[in-house]
CSV table of C-alpha atoms in Angstrom, one decimal:
chain,number,residue,atom,x,y,z
A,1,PHE,CA,65.4,29.6,-13.3
A,2,ALA,CA,64.2,31.5,-16.4
A,3,LEU,CA,65.7,28.9,-18.7
A,4,ALA,CA,64.0,26.0,-16.9
A,5,TYR,CA,60.8,27.9,-16.8
A,6,HIS,CA,60.9,28.6,-20.5
A,7,LEU,CA,61.8,25.0,-21.5
A,8,PHE,CA,59.6,23.0,-19.1
A,9,PHE,CA,56.6,25.1,-18.1
A,10,PRO,CA,54.2,23.9,-16.8
A,11,GLY,CA,56.2,20.8,-15.9
A,12,ILE,CA,56.1,17.2,-17.1
A,13,ALA,CA,53.8,15.0,-15.1
A,14,THR,CA,54.9,11.4,-14.7
A,15,HIS,CA,52.9,8.2,-13.8
A,16,ASP,CA,54.1,8.4,-10.2
A,17,ALA,CA,53.1,12.1,-9.9
A,18,ILE,CA,49.6,11.4,-11.2
A,19,VAL,CA,49.1,8.6,-8.7
A,20,VAL,CA,49.9,10.8,-5.7
A,21,TYR,CA,47.9,13.7,-7.2
A,22,ASP,CA,44.8,11.6,-7.5
A,23,GLN,CA,45.2,10.1,-4.1
A,24,ALA,CA,45.5,13.6,-2.5
A,25,TYR,CA,42.3,14.7,-4.1
A,26,ALA,CA,40.5,11.5,-3.1
A,27,GLY,CA,41.9,11.8,0.5
A,28,LYS,CA,42.9,8.1,0.4
A,29,PHE,CA,46.6,7.4,0.3
A,30,GLY,CA,48.8,4.4,-0.4
A,31,ASP,CA,52.4,4.1,0.7
A,32,TRP,CA,53.9,3.2,-2.7
A,33,GLN,CA,54.1,7.0,-3.5
A,34,PRO,CA,54.7,9.7,-0.9
A,35,PRO,CA,51.4,10.9,0.5
A,36,LEU,CA,53.0,14.1,1.9
A,37,LEU,CA,53.9,15.2,-1.6
A,38,GLY,CA,50.3,15.0,-2.7
A,39,CYS,CA,49.1,17.0,0.3
A,40,LEU,CA,51.5,19.8,-0.5
A,41,TRP,CA,50.7,19.7,-4.2
A,42,ILE,CA,47.0,20.3,-3.9
A,43,ARG,CA,47.5,23.0,-1.3
A,44,LEU,CA,49.8,24.9,-3.6
A,45,GLU,CA,47.5,24.8,-6.6
A,46,PRO,CA,45.2,27.7,-5.5
A,47,TYR,CA,48.3,29.9,-5.4
A,48,LEU,CA,50.5,28.6,-8.3
A,49,GLY,CA,47.9,27.1,-10.7
A,50,TYR,CA,46.4,23.7,-11.1
A,51,GLY,CA,48.4,20.7,-12.3
A,52,PRO,CA,52.2,20.2,-12.5
A,53,GLN,CA,53.1,23.9,-12.3
A,54,ALA,CA,52.2,23.9,-8.6
A,55,LEU,CA,55.2,21.7,-8.0
A,56,PHE,CA,57.3,22.6,-10.9
A,57,VAL,CA,57.7,26.3,-10.1
A,58,PRO,CA,58.7,25.9,-6.4
A,59,THR,CA,61.1,23.0,-7.4
A,60,ILE,CA,63.2,25.1,-9.9
A,61,ALA,CA,63.0,28.0,-7.4
A,62,ILE,CA,64.5,25.8,-4.7
A,63,VAL,CA,67.1,24.4,-7.0
A,64,TRP,CA,68.5,27.8,-8.0
A,65,ALA,CA,68.0,29.3,-4.5
A,66,SER,CA,70.2,26.5,-3.1
A,67,LEU,CA,73.0,27.2,-5.7
A,68,PHE,CA,72.8,30.9,-5.0
A,69,VAL,CA,73.0,30.4,-1.3
A,70,LEU,CA,76.0,28.1,-1.8
A,71,PHE,CA,77.5,30.8,-4.0
A,72,LEU,CA,77.2,33.3,-1.2
A,73,ALA,CA,78.7,30.9,1.3
A,74,LEU,CA,81.7,30.3,-0.9
A,75,ARG,CA,82.1,33.9,-1.9
A,76,ARG,CA,83.0,34.9,1.6
A,77,LEU,CA,85.9,32.5,1.4
A,78,THR,CA,87.2,32.7,-2.2
A,79,LEU,CA,86.1,34.4,-5.3
A,80,TRP,CA,86.3,32.6,-8.6
A,81,PRO,CA,85.4,29.0,-7.4
A,82,ALA,CA,82.2,30.5,-6.0
A,83,TRP,CA,81.0,31.2,-9.5
A,84,LEU,CA,81.4,27.6,-10.4
A,85,MET,CA,78.7,26.8,-7.9
A,86,LEU,CA,76.2,28.6,-10.1
A,87,LEU,CA,77.4,26.7,-13.1
A,88,VAL,CA,76.5,23.4,-11.4
A,89,GLY,CA,72.9,24.1,-12.2
A,90,TYR,CA,73.7,24.4,-15.9
A,91,VAL,CA,75.4,21.0,-16.2
A,92,PRO,CA,73.1,18.9,-18.4
A,93,SER,CA,73.2,16.2,-15.8
A,94,THR,CA,71.6,18.4,-13.2
A,95,PHE,CA,69.5,20.7,-15.4
A,96,ALA,CA,67.8,18.1,-17.5
A,97,LEU,CA,65.5,16.7,-14.8
A,98,THR,CA,64.4,19.9,-13.1
A,99,GLY,CA,61.3,20.2,-15.2
A,100,ILE,CA,60.0,16.7,-14.4
A,101,ILE,CA,57.7,16.1,-11.5
A,102,TRP,CA,59.7,13.3,-9.8
A,103,ARG,CA,60.3,13.0,-6.1
A,104,ASP,CA,63.9,12.3,-6.9
A,105,VAL,CA,64.3,15.9,-8.1
A,106,ILE,CA,62.2,17.5,-5.4
A,107,PHE,CA,64.0,15.7,-2.5
A,108,THR,CA,67.3,16.6,-4.0
A,109,ALA,CA,66.4,20.3,-4.2
A,110,CYS,CA,65.1,20.3,-0.6
A,111,TRP,CA,68.3,18.6,0.8
A,112,MET,CA,70.5,20.9,-1.3
A,113,LEU,CA,68.9,24.1,0.1
A,114,ALA,CA,69.1,22.7,3.6
A,115,ILE,CA,72.8,22.1,3.1
A,116,ALA,CA,73.3,25.6,1.6
A,117,LEU,CA,71.6,27.4,4.4
A,118,THR,CA,73.6,25.4,6.9
A,119,LEU,CA,76.9,26.2,5.2
A,120,LEU,CA,76.1,29.9,4.9
A,121,SER,CA,75.2,30.2,8.6
A,122,SER,CA,78.0,28.0,10.0
A,123,GLU,CA,80.1,31.0,10.9
A,124,GLN,CA,77.3,33.3,11.9
A,125,GLY,CA,76.0,34.0,15.4
A,126,ARG,CA,74.1,31.5,17.5
A,127,VAL,CA,70.6,32.9,16.8
A,128,LEU,CA,71.1,32.9,13.0
A,129,ARG,CA,72.6,29.4,13.1
A,130,ILE,CA,69.6,28.1,15.1
A,131,LEU,CA,67.1,29.7,12.7
A,132,ALA,CA,68.9,28.3,9.7
A,133,MET,CA,69.1,24.9,11.3
A,134,ILE,CA,65.3,24.9,11.9
A,135,LEU,CA,64.6,25.8,8.3
A,136,ALA,CA,67.2,23.3,7.1
A,137,LEU,CA,65.6,20.5,9.2
A,138,ILE,CA,62.2,21.2,7.8
A,139,LEU,CA,63.5,21.0,4.3
A,140,PHE,CA,65.5,17.8,5.2
A,141,PHE,CA,62.5,16.0,6.7
A,142,PHE,CA,60.2,16.9,3.9
A,143,GLY,CA,62.7,15.6,1.4
A,144,PHE,CA,63.2,12.4,3.4
A,145,PHE,CA,59.4,11.8,3.8
A,146,ILE,CA,58.9,11.9,0.0
A,147,ARG,CA,61.9,9.7,-0.7
A,148,PRO,CA,62.1,7.3,2.3
A,149,ASN,CA,64.4,4.8,0.5
A,150,ALA,CA,67.1,7.4,1.0
A,151,LEU,CA,67.1,6.2,4.6
A,152,PHE,CA,70.8,5.4,4.9
A,153,ALA,CA,71.9,8.4,2.8
A,154,ALA,CA,69.8,10.7,5.1
A,155,VAL,CA,71.9,10.0,8.2
A,156,PRO,CA,75.2,11.8,7.2
A,157,ILE,CA,73.1,14.8,6.0
A,158,LEU,CA,71.1,15.0,9.2
A,159,ILE,CA,74.3,14.8,11.2
A,160,TYR,CA,75.8,17.6,9.2
A,161,LEU,CA,72.8,19.8,9.6
A,162,ILE,CA,73.0,19.5,13.4
A,163,TRP,CA,76.8,19.5,13.7
A,164,ALA,CA,77.8,21.8,10.8
A,165,ARG,CA,81.1,23.1,12.1
A,166,SER,CA,83.0,19.9,12.4
A,167,PHE,CA,82.9,16.3,11.2
A,168,SER,CA,83.4,13.2,13.4
A,169,TRP,CA,83.6,9.7,12.1
A,170,LYS,CA,83.0,8.4,15.6
A,171,ARG,CA,79.8,10.4,15.8
A,172,LEU,CA,78.6,9.0,12.4
A,173,VAL,CA,79.3,5.5,13.4
A,174,PHE,CA,77.7,5.6,16.8
A,175,LEU,CA,74.6,7.6,15.7
A,176,PHE,CA,74.0,5.7,12.4
A,177,VAL,CA,71.8,2.9,13.7
A,178,PRO,CA,69.8,5.0,16.2
A,179,LEU,CA,69.2,7.7,13.5
A,180,VAL,CA,68.1,5.1,10.9
A,181,LEU,CA,65.6,3.6,13.4
A,182,ALA,CA,64.4,7.1,14.4
A,183,LEU,CA,64.0,8.2,10.7
A,184,GLN,CA,62.1,5.0,9.9
A,185,LEU,CA,59.8,5.5,12.9
A,186,ALA,CA,59.2,9.1,11.9
A,187,SER,CA,58.3,8.1,8.3
A,188,GLY,CA,55.9,5.5,9.6
A,189,LEU,CA,54.2,8.1,12.0
A,190,VAL,CA,53.7,10.5,9.1
A,191,ASN,CA,52.5,8.0,6.5
A,192,TYR,CA,50.4,5.7,8.7
A,193,GLY,CA,49.7,7.7,11.9
A,194,TRP,CA,49.0,11.1,10.4
A,195,LEU,CA,48.0,10.5,6.7
A,196,ASN,CA,46.5,7.0,7.3
A,197,ALA,CA,48.1,5.5,4.2
A,198,ASN,CA,47.2,2.0,3.2
A,199,ARG,CA,50.1,-0.5,3.2
A,200,GLU,CA,50.7,-1.5,-0.4
A,201,GLN,CA,53.7,-3.7,0.4
A,202,ALA,CA,56.0,-1.9,-2.0
A,203,VAL,CA,59.0,-3.8,-0.5
A,204,HIS,CA,57.5,-6.9,-2.2
A,205,SER,CA,58.5,-5.5,-5.5
A,206,ILE,CA,62.1,-6.3,-4.4
A,207,PHE,CA,61.1,-9.9,-3.6
A,208,VAL,CA,59.4,-10.3,-7.0
A,209,PHE,CA,62.4,-8.8,-8.8
A,210,ASP,CA,64.9,-10.9,-7.0
A,211,LEU,CA,62.9,-14.1,-7.5
A,212,THR,CA,62.7,-13.4,-11.2
A,213,GLY,CA,66.4,-12.7,-11.3
A,214,ILE,CA,67.3,-15.8,-9.4
A,215,SER,CA,65.1,-17.9,-11.6
A,216,HIS,CA,66.9,-16.4,-14.6
A,217,PHE,CA,70.4,-17.0,-13.5
A,218,ALA,CA,69.8,-20.3,-11.7
A,219,ASP,CA,67.7,-21.5,-14.7
A,220,LYS,CA,64.9,-22.8,-12.5
A,221,ASN,CA,61.6,-21.5,-11.1
A,222,VAL,CA,62.1,-20.3,-7.5
A,223,PHE,CA,58.7,-18.8,-7.1
A,224,PRO,CA,56.4,-20.6,-4.6
A,225,ILE,CA,54.2,-21.6,-7.6
A,226,ASP,CA,53.9,-25.1,-9.0
A,227,ASP,CA,51.0,-24.7,-11.4
A,228,TRP,CA,52.8,-22.9,-14.2
A,229,THR,CA,53.1,-24.9,-17.4
A,230,PRO,CA,56.6,-25.8,-18.6
A,231,GLU,CA,56.3,-23.1,-21.3
A,232,GLU,CA,55.3,-20.5,-18.7
A,233,VAL,CA,58.2,-21.5,-16.5
A,234,GLU,CA,60.6,-21.0,-19.4
A,235,LYS,CA,59.2,-17.5,-20.0
A,236,VAL,CA,59.7,-16.7,-16.3
A,237,LYS,CA,63.3,-17.7,-16.6
A,238,THR,CA,63.9,-15.8,-19.8
A,239,ILE,CA,61.7,-13.1,-21.2
A,240,CYS,CA,60.2,-12.1,-17.9
A,241,TYR,CA,63.5,-10.9,-16.6
A,242,GLU,CA,64.9,-7.4,-17.3
A,243,PRO,CA,67.7,-6.1,-15.2
A,244,THR,CA,66.5,-2.5,-15.7
A,245,TYR,CA,62.8,-3.0,-14.5
A,246,TRP,CA,61.3,-5.2,-11.9
A,247,ASP,CA,57.9,-4.8,-13.5
A,248,ALA,CA,58.9,-6.5,-16.7
A,249,ILE,CA,57.0,-9.3,-15.2
A,250,TRP,CA,53.9,-7.1,-15.5
A,251,TRP,CA,54.4,-6.5,-19.3
A,252,PRO,CA,52.0,-8.2,-21.7
A,253,ARG,CA,54.5,-11.0,-22.7
A,254,CYS,CA,54.5,-12.1,-19.0
A,255,SER,CA,51.1,-11.0,-17.8
A,256,PHE,CA,50.3,-14.6,-16.7
A,257,ALA,CA,53.1,-14.5,-14.1
A,258,MET,CA,52.0,-11.4,-12.2
A,259,ALA,CA,48.4,-12.3,-12.6
A,260,ARG,CA,49.2,-15.5,-10.7
A,261,ILE,CA,51.2,-13.7,-8.1
A,262,ASN,CA,48.5,-11.2,-7.5
A,263,ARG,CA,45.6,-13.7,-7.7
A,264,ASP,CA,43.5,-13.9,-4.5
A,265,GLU,CA,41.5,-17.0,-5.2
A,266,PRO,CA,40.6,-18.5,-2.9
A,267,PRO,CA,40.6,-15.4,-0.7
A,268,GLY,CA,43.7,-15.2,1.5
A,269,THR,CA,46.0,-17.0,-1.0
A,270,LYS,CA,47.5,-13.9,-2.7
A,271,LEU,CA,51.3,-14.1,-2.8
A,272,PHE,CA,52.1,-10.4,-3.3
A,273,GLY,CA,52.2,-8.9,0.1
A,274,SER,CA,52.1,-12.2,1.9
A,275,PRO,CA,54.7,-13.9,4.3
A,276,VAL,CA,54.8,-16.8,1.8
A,277,LEU,CA,56.5,-14.6,-0.8
A,278,GLN,CA,58.9,-13.2,1.7
A,279,LYS,CA,59.8,-16.7,2.9
A,280,ALA,CA,60.3,-17.9,-0.7
A,281,TRP,CA,62.6,-14.9,-1.3
A,282,MET,CA,64.8,-15.7,1.7
A,283,SER,CA,64.9,-19.4,0.8
A,284,ALA,CA,65.8,-18.7,-2.8
A,285,ILE,CA,68.7,-16.4,-1.8
A,286,LEU,CA,70.0,-19.0,0.7
A,287,ALA,CA,69.7,-21.8,-1.8
A,288,ASN,CA,71.1,-19.9,-4.8
A,289,PRO,CA,73.5,-17.3,-3.5
A,290,VAL,CA,75.6,-17.1,-6.7
A,291,ALA,CA,72.5,-16.6,-8.9
A,292,TYR,CA,71.3,-13.8,-6.5
A,293,VAL,CA,74.7,-12.0,-6.6
A,294,GLU,CA,74.7,-12.3,-10.4
A,295,HIS,CA,71.3,-10.8,-10.6
A,296,ARG,CA,72.0,-8.0,-8.2
A,297,PHE,CA,75.3,-7.0,-10.0
A,298,ASN,CA,73.6,-7.3,-13.3
A,299,HIS,CA,71.0,-4.8,-12.2
A,300,PHE,CA,73.6,-2.5,-10.6
A,301,ARG,CA,75.7,-2.6,-13.8
A,302,ALA,CA,72.6,-1.5,-15.7
A,303,LEU,CA,72.0,1.4,-13.3
A,304,LEU,CA,75.6,2.6,-13.5
A,305,LEU,CA,76.6,1.9,-17.1
A,306,GLU,CA,73.7,1.7,-19.4
A,307,ASN,CA,72.0,4.6,-21.3
A,308,ASN,CA,68.9,4.6,-19.1
A,309,MET,CA,65.8,6.8,-19.4
A,310,ILE,CA,66.6,10.5,-18.7
A,311,LEU,CA,63.6,12.6,-19.8
A,312,PHE,CA,60.2,11.3,-19.2
A,313,ASP,CA,58.4,10.9,-22.5
A,314,GLN,CA,54.6,11.0,-22.1
A,315,THR,CA,54.1,9.9,-25.7
A,316,LYS,CA,56.0,6.6,-25.2
A,317,SER,CA,54.6,6.0,-21.7
A,318,GLY,CA,51.0,6.6,-22.6
A,319,GLN,CA,50.5,9.0,-19.7
A,320,PHE,CA,48.7,11.9,-21.2
A,321,ARG,CA,47.2,13.6,-18.1
A,322,PHE,CA,48.4,17.2,-18.1
A,323,ARG,CA,49.8,16.7,-21.6
A,324,PHE,CA,53.1,18.5,-22.0
A,325,ILE,CA,53.6,20.1,-25.4
A,326,GLY,CA,57.2,21.3,-25.7
A,327,GLY,CA,58.1,24.1,-28.0
A,328,VAL,CA,60.9,24.1,-30.6
A,329,ASP,CA,63.5,24.9,-28.0
A,330,PHE,CA,62.5,22.0,-25.8
A,331,THR,CA,62.6,19.7,-28.9
A,332,ARG,CA,66.2,20.8,-29.5
A,333,PHE,CA,67.0,20.4,-25.8
A,334,GLN,CA,65.5,16.9,-25.8
A,335,PHE,CA,67.5,15.9,-28.8
A,336,ALA,CA,70.7,17.2,-27.2
A,337,VAL,CA,70.0,15.3,-23.9
A,338,ASP,CA,69.3,12.1,-25.8
A,339,TRP,CA,72.5,12.5,-27.8
A,340,MET,CA,74.6,13.1,-24.6
A,341,GLY,CA,72.9,10.2,-22.9
A,342,ALA,CA,74.0,7.9,-25.7
A,343,ASN,CA,77.5,9.3,-26.4
A,344,THR,CA,78.9,10.8,-23.2
A,345,PRO,CA,79.3,9.8,-19.5
A,346,LEU,CA,77.2,12.8,-18.3
A,347,PHE,CA,74.2,10.6,-17.6
A,348,ARG,CA,76.0,7.5,-16.4
A,349,GLY,CA,75.6,6.6,-12.8
A,350,LEU,CA,79.2,5.4,-12.5
A,351,THR,CA,80.5,8.9,-13.4
A,352,TRP,CA,78.9,10.5,-10.3
A,353,LEU,CA,79.4,7.5,-8.0
A,354,LEU,CA,83.2,7.8,-8.7
A,355,LEU,CA,83.1,11.6,-8.3
A,356,SER,CA,81.4,11.3,-4.9
A,357,PHE,CA,84.0,8.7,-3.8
A,358,VAL,CA,86.9,11.0,-4.9
A,359,CYS,CA,85.5,13.9,-3.0
A,360,LEU,CA,85.0,11.7,0.0
A,361,VAL,CA,88.6,10.6,0.0
A,362,ILE,CA,90.0,14.1,-0.5
A,363,SER,CA,87.9,15.8,2.1
A,364,ALA,CA,88.6,13.2,4.7
A,365,THR,CA,92.2,14.4,4.8
A,366,TRP,CA,91.3,18.1,5.6
A,367,ARG,CA,91.6,19.9,8.8
A,368,ASN,CA,88.2,19.8,10.6
A,369,GLY,CA,85.8,22.6,10.0
A,370,PRO,CA,82.7,23.7,8.1
A,371,LEU,CA,83.9,22.9,4.6
A,372,LYS,CA,85.0,19.4,5.6
A,373,ALA,CA,81.7,18.7,7.4
A,374,ALA,CA,79.7,19.8,4.4
A,375,THR,CA,81.8,18.0,1.8
A,376,LEU,CA,82.1,14.8,3.7
A,377,GLY,CA,78.4,14.8,4.7
A,378,MET,CA,77.4,15.2,1.0
A,379,SER,CA,79.9,12.8,-0.5
A,380,ILE,CA,79.2,10.1,2.0
A,381,SER,CA,75.5,10.5,1.5
A,382,ALA,CA,75.9,10.5,-2.3
A,383,PHE,CA,78.0,7.3,-2.3
A,384,VAL,CA,75.8,5.5,0.2
A,385,TYR,CA,72.7,6.5,-1.7
A,386,THR,CA,73.8,4.9,-5.0
A,387,MET,CA,75.3,1.9,-3.3
A,388,THR,CA,71.9,1.2,-1.7
A,389,TYR,CA,70.6,0.3,-5.1
A,390,LEU,CA,73.0,-2.6,-5.3
A,391,GLY,CA,70.9,-4.5,-2.7
A,392,PHE,CA,67.5,-2.9,-3.0
A,393,GLY,CA,67.1,-1.4,-6.5
A,394,VAL,CA,64.2,-2.5,-8.6
A,395,ALA,CA,64.6,-0.2,-11.7
A,396,ALA,CA,67.4,1.5,-13.6
A,397,GLU,CA,66.7,5.1,-14.6
A,398,TYR,CA,68.9,8.1,-14.5
A,399,ARG,CA,66.7,9.8,-11.9
A,400,TYR,CA,67.8,7.2,-9.3
A,401,VAL,CA,71.3,8.7,-9.2
A,402,TYR,CA,70.1,12.3,-9.4
A,403,TRP,CA,71.0,13.0,-5.7
A,404,THR,CA,74.4,11.5,-6.2
A,405,THR,CA,74.9,13.6,-9.4
A,406,PHE,CA,73.9,16.9,-7.8
A,407,SER,CA,75.6,16.5,-4.4
A,408,SER,CA,78.9,15.1,-5.9
A,409,LEU,CA,79.1,18.1,-8.3
A,410,VAL,CA,78.6,20.5,-5.4
A,411,SER,CA,81.1,18.6,-3.3
A,412,ALA,CA,83.6,18.8,-6.2
A,413,VAL,CA,83.3,22.6,-6.3
A,414,LEU,CA,83.9,22.7,-2.5
A,415,VAL,CA,87.0,20.6,-3.0
A,416,LEU,CA,88.3,23.0,-5.6
A,417,ALA,CA,87.5,26.0,-3.4
A,418,LYS,CA,89.4,24.4,-0.5
A,419,TRP,CA,92.4,23.8,-2.7
A,420,VAL,CA,92.3,27.5,-3.9
A,421,ILE,CA,92.0,28.7,-0.3
A,422,ASP,CA,94.8,26.5,0.9
A,423,ARG,CA,97.2,27.7,-1.9
A,424,ARG,CA,96.4,31.3,-1.1
A,425,ALA,CA,96.6,31.3,2.6
A,426,PRO,CA,95.6,28.4,4.9
A,427,VAL,CA,92.7,29.4,7.2
A,428,GLU,CA,92.3,27.1,10.2
A,429,THR,CA,88.6,27.8,10.6
A,430,LEU,CA,87.9,26.1,7.3
């Protein structure tokens, strides 16, 4: 906590953070960014200071509290593997993002503390278990409401928080769809019913990204637009497509394209957010399935294998609100992270996707109990979370696999702890 505070204080504000911050002060929310996060942010400011520090300080507190609680839970069972749980927070892959105001980091911290409290209380009395469950569910739902695209990954975590003493594949299968629908409904009630957020049609970013990708790989324009010049069509098929960012079509070299998609002249003809764009998206996929698959795997490969953005750089991004001025130690840290990102697998999504899968397979063979429930819940969630981006991802940045990174490392420590316990003396309650 002290190291993160020293390097990152008062926290690094990103574009997304500034949007939700301004919306909270204006009292007018959109649904592209999580309204609930903005509400919490401005309510914490009188107590923790104005600007990023109001979210930065509680975030790193929750991160390290979760690891300490996990340490306590494991220490009751085995000694030296428990200390490895604290080291999870020092792994560059987990530590590097803790000072950046990203909902990916905040929801990960909330879910991890929820899991930690549940694991620690799993063998306690009924009253303590219920109290821990209530607090864990509050943390879980807050994390989900600020990262609703973690919808499918949320289900195994929610099931674990409620049934923490055993894991059931049958329960997961039968409850998956009902819980997905319930979580989606709850998210809508919070955003639209309570906070009255405007619908900004964020899902249409997927349509635009896929249409651009299909146009690229099919070598033809599949947008429902027939007034682009041949030169503009050629740009849409080539330089407007980037597998790492859907909004490459917004960039200056392709500004004509998104200007046309966003144009509302005459009124009512705007494509972005309209059924016309959605219909064109479905038609393009059906007519060009190979190009669609190529585009989707190209994006997923970029997410898993490329050296994507790790630390948010305000200078390069042009976002100077709450300007972060790092000291000498931060500069050295930034250099080290950039070097590791370019030369090691520590910041590659594939590394953590594979680790989550290995933990899933190993823990699936264990005798049922709290450790199996926790490890399987996390590893299934981590694997599903990253795989979701295969079909629905629109950008490739390291932060998008942060939950998978953190949860797979914690799962790996639990796997090691179980191995040590079994070698020492098998305990059936585990």
